[in-house]
Every structure is written in C-alpha cells, then in structure tokens.
mmCIF file of C-alpha atoms and ligand atoms in Angstrom:
data_model
loop_
_atom_site.group_PDB
_atom_site.id
_atom_site.type_symbol
_atom_site.label_atom_id
_atom_site.label_comp_id
_atom_site.label_asym_id
_atom_site.label_seq_id
_atom_site.Cartn_x
_atom_site.Cartn_y
_atom_site.Cartn_z
ATOM 1 C CA MET A 30 -8.439 -2.156 -16.545
ATOM 2 C CA SER A 31 -5.824 -4.503 -14.988
ATOM 3 C CA GLY A 32 -2.136 -4.826 -14.758
ATOM 4 C CA GLU A 33 -1.924 -1.613 -12.657
ATOM 5 C CA LEU A 34 1.306 -0.861 -10.982
ATOM 6 C CA ILE A 35 1.286 -1.460 -7.260
ATOM 7 C CA LEU A 36 3.870 -0.542 -4.788
ATOM 8 C CA VAL A 37 4.278 -3.114 -2.038
ATOM 9 C CA VAL A 38 6.012 -1.776 1.147
ATOM 10 C CA GLU A 39 7.032 -4.598 3.569
ATOM 11 C CA ASP A 40 10.174 -5.188 5.582
ATOM 12 C CA ASP A 41 9.146 -8.743 6.467
ATOM 13 C CA VAL A 42 10.652 -11.060 3.565
ATOM 14 C CA LYS A 43 7.859 -13.536 4.028
ATOM 15 C CA SER A 44 5.019 -11.148 4.195
ATOM 16 C CA ARG A 45 6.321 -9.352 1.171
ATOM 17 C CA LYS A 46 6.621 -12.493 -0.815
ATOM 18 C CA LEU A 47 3.039 -13.399 0.135
ATOM 19 C CA VAL A 48 1.578 -10.049 -0.970
ATOM 20 C CA HIS A 49 3.772 -10.121 -4.225
ATOM 21 C CA ASP A 50 2.508 -13.683 -4.988
ATOM 22 C CA LEU A 51 -1.119 -12.661 -4.510
ATOM 23 C CA LEU A 52 -0.748 -9.569 -6.655
ATOM 24 C CA GLU A 53 1.090 -11.260 -9.293
ATOM 25 C CA HIS A 54 -1.510 -13.903 -9.549
ATOM 26 C CA GLY A 55 -4.171 -11.231 -9.869
ATOM 27 C CA GLY A 56 -2.352 -9.883 -13.031
ATOM 28 C CA TYR A 57 -0.995 -6.576 -11.324
ATOM 29 C CA ARG A 58 2.530 -5.280 -11.822
ATOM 30 C CA ILE A 59 4.551 -5.024 -8.755
ATOM 31 C CA VAL A 60 7.468 -2.939 -7.388
ATOM 32 C CA GLU A 61 8.658 -3.509 -3.882
ATOM 33 C CA ALA A 62 10.247 -1.426 -1.053
ATOM 34 C CA ASP A 63 11.474 -2.698 2.260
ATOM 35 C CA ALA A 64 11.554 0.664 4.033
ATOM 36 C CA GLY A 65 9.668 3.934 4.244
ATOM 37 C CA ASP A 66 12.079 6.209 2.818
ATOM 38 C CA LEU A 67 12.528 4.000 -0.262
ATOM 39 C CA ALA A 68 8.745 3.721 -0.573
ATOM 40 C CA LEU A 69 8.414 7.430 -0.766
ATOM 41 C CA ARG A 70 11.033 7.762 -3.334
ATOM 42 C CA LEU A 71 9.476 5.087 -5.495
ATOM 43 C CA ALA A 72 6.036 6.446 -5.033
ATOM 44 C CA ARG A 73 7.278 9.820 -6.304
ATOM 45 C CA GLU A 74 9.178 8.379 -9.313
ATOM 46 C CA LEU A 75 6.877 5.671 -10.507
ATOM 47 C CA HIS A 76 3.272 7.006 -9.596
ATOM 48 C CA PRO A 77 1.889 3.510 -8.713
ATOM 49 C CA ALA A 78 -1.875 3.204 -8.935
ATOM 50 C CA LEU A 79 -2.037 1.772 -5.513
ATOM 51 C CA ILE A 80 0.315 1.425 -2.403
ATOM 52 C CA VAL A 81 -0.003 -1.610 -0.192
ATOM 53 C CA MET A 82 2.056 -0.819 2.895
ATOM 54 C CA ASP A 83 3.029 -2.423 6.184
ATOM 55 C CA VAL A 84 2.695 0.105 9.097
ATOM 56 C CA GLN A 85 5.730 -1.089 11.120
ATOM 57 C CA LEU A 86 8.628 -0.173 8.787
ATOM 58 C CA PRO A 87 12.350 0.959 9.215
ATOM 59 C CA VAL A 88 13.465 4.519 8.832
ATOM 60 C CA LEU A 89 9.926 5.930 8.228
ATOM 61 C CA ASP A 90 6.844 4.013 9.539
ATOM 62 C CA GLY A 91 3.924 3.743 7.480
ATOM 63 C CA ILE A 92 2.092 6.646 9.232
ATOM 64 C CA ALA A 93 4.887 8.902 8.417
ATOM 65 C CA VAL A 94 4.981 7.766 4.860
ATOM 66 C CA LEU A 95 1.339 8.343 4.423
ATOM 67 C CA ARG A 96 1.711 11.974 5.829
ATOM 68 C CA GLU A 97 4.553 12.608 3.339
ATOM 69 C CA LEU A 98 2.371 11.215 0.511
ATOM 70 C CA ARG A 99 -0.562 13.341 1.338
ATOM 71 C CA ALA A 100 1.371 16.426 1.530
ATOM 72 C CA ASP A 101 2.648 16.111 -1.918
ATOM 73 C CA PRO A 102 0.109 16.941 -4.699
ATOM 74 C CA ALA A 103 1.946 14.392 -6.979
ATOM 75 C CA THR A 104 1.029 11.558 -4.621
ATOM 76 C CA SER A 105 -1.867 12.990 -2.411
ATOM 77 C CA ALA A 106 -4.487 10.972 -4.236
ATOM 78 C CA THR A 107 -2.743 7.756 -4.533
ATOM 79 C CA PRO A 108 -4.889 5.197 -2.540
ATOM 80 C CA VAL A 109 -3.017 3.345 0.341
ATOM 81 C CA LEU A 110 -4.090 0.037 1.726
ATOM 82 C CA ALA A 111 -2.431 -0.313 5.130
ATOM 83 C CA VAL A 112 -1.524 -3.909 6.473
ATOM 84 C CA THR A 113 -0.727 -4.234 10.146
ATOM 85 C CA ALA A 114 0.291 -6.846 12.631
ATOM 86 C CA SER A 115 -0.426 -4.494 15.503
ATOM 87 C CA ALA A 116 -3.013 -5.616 17.928
ATOM 88 C CA MET A 117 -2.269 -3.086 20.732
ATOM 89 C CA PRO A 118 -5.518 -1.055 21.217
ATOM 90 C CA GLY A 119 -3.546 2.267 21.380
ATOM 91 C CA ASP A 120 -1.698 1.453 18.240
ATOM 92 C CA ARG A 121 -4.859 0.424 16.379
ATOM 93 C CA ARG A 122 -6.642 3.805 17.256
ATOM 94 C CA LYS A 123 -3.562 5.656 16.056
ATOM 95 C CA ILE A 124 -3.318 3.648 12.799
ATOM 96 C CA GLY A 125 -7.139 3.887 12.288
ATOM 97 C CA ALA A 126 -7.049 7.726 12.682
ATOM 98 C CA ALA A 127 -4.191 8.073 10.269
ATOM 99 C CA GLY A 128 -6.303 8.346 7.187
ATOM 100 C CA PHE A 129 -5.375 5.240 5.154
ATOM 101 C CA ASP A 130 -7.716 4.326 2.361
ATOM 102 C CA ALA A 131 -8.332 0.834 3.963
ATOM 103 C CA LEU A 132 -6.635 -1.118 6.725
ATOM 104 C CA ARG A 133 -6.286 -4.829 7.122
ATOM 105 C CA GLU A 134 -4.686 -6.867 10.026
ATOM 106 C CA LYS A 135 -2.339 -9.869 9.453
ATOM 107 C CA PRO A 136 -2.817 -12.591 8.587
ATOM 108 C CA ILE A 137 -4.059 -11.432 5.221
ATOM 109 C CA ASP A 138 -7.468 -13.101 4.060
ATOM 110 C CA VAL A 139 -6.601 -13.818 0.460
ATOM 111 C CA HIS A 140 -10.016 -13.103 -1.082
ATOM 112 C CA ASP A 141 -10.700 -10.045 0.994
ATOM 113 C CA PHE A 142 -7.304 -8.707 0.275
ATOM 114 C CA LEU A 143 -7.739 -8.987 -3.592
ATOM 115 C CA ALA A 144 -11.295 -7.677 -3.349
ATOM 116 C CA THR A 145 -10.078 -4.617 -1.394
ATOM 117 C CA VAL A 146 -7.269 -4.038 -3.964
ATOM 118 C CA ARG A 147 -9.498 -4.110 -6.864
ATOM 119 C CA ALA A 148 -12.068 -1.759 -4.988
ATOM 120 C CA LEU A 149 -9.457 0.756 -4.170
ATOM 121 C CA LEU A 150 -8.228 0.810 -7.958
ATOM 122 C CA ASP A 151 -11.731 1.142 -9.210
ATOM 123 C CA ALA A 152 -12.544 4.073 -6.683
ATOM 124 C CA ARG A 153 -9.632 6.222 -7.921
ATOM 125 C CA ARG A 154 -10.793 9.437 -9.362
ATOM 126 C CA PRO A 155 -10.255 9.673 -13.281
ATOM 127 C CA PRO A 156 -7.450 12.020 -14.389
ATOM 128 C CA ALA A 157 -8.461 15.603 -14.600
ATOM 129 C CA ASP A 158 -7.929 15.805 -18.339
ATOM 130 C CA GLY A 159 -10.460 13.073 -18.767
ATOM 131 C CA ALA A 160 -8.073 10.619 -20.265
ATOM 132 C CA PRO A 161 -8.908 6.928 -19.984
HETATM 133 MN MN1 MN H 214 7.048 -4.475 9.283
#
C-alpha cells in the first residue's frame, strides 16, 4: 500500500520543505504542523499512518508530544520517527530513551530516510477487525 497520510512536524521551514518534498516524491500524502500542540491536534483528528517529528519544537517538544500520543488509545499505536539536530550527549540519551519508533539525526540521509519511513509503515499492526 502507498499513499499513506504522514504528519510532518517541523518548525524549521527549510527542514519541513525538505521532508515534504522527499515524502511527496515517495508518493505519500502529507499534512504539516510547525508546533507540538498543533501536531497533537492533527494526530487526533486525522489519524496519520506515521508521524515524522522534529524533537525541538515550540509549545510542546517532540518528547512531550510523544508522551501525549502514547497516553491516548486513539494514537498510542501510531509510529513516530523522530528527527533531531541535537548532538549534546545528555540530550541524545534523553531522546533515545523517550521511546520513539526510530530516531535519525540531521542532516537527513535521503535513502535511509525513505527506507525507514517505509519500514515503519510496513511494521504497523493490522487493524483489530482484520480489515485490509
Ligand atoms: Mn525544531
């Protein structure tokens, strides 16, 4: 299956455009958010198949957004690929322990990024009712 809806959460305009263009080229549908609170609202409203999220975000950071997503049964199973520019060892440990489904550091490697997106989408559990 392709054309899945992906929520891209990124406050940096250039980084957001890069991810948008990569995913669009990959045939995915995209919705964008530039802050953590908007990301949570869109995730709850639109039920994206995957969330690609910057960690450093206004209002709510990516770790706080992930915590909220996981606490809500409606979004707890949504895979989240975190993208971070953080190189500080303490931050890296904290981000690594947060429980993202995958974590990649900027700058994004195009082929790795798209392969990771596909792998996360393919690893989703099927719906409980067995619908395709
Ligand atoms: Mn950011």
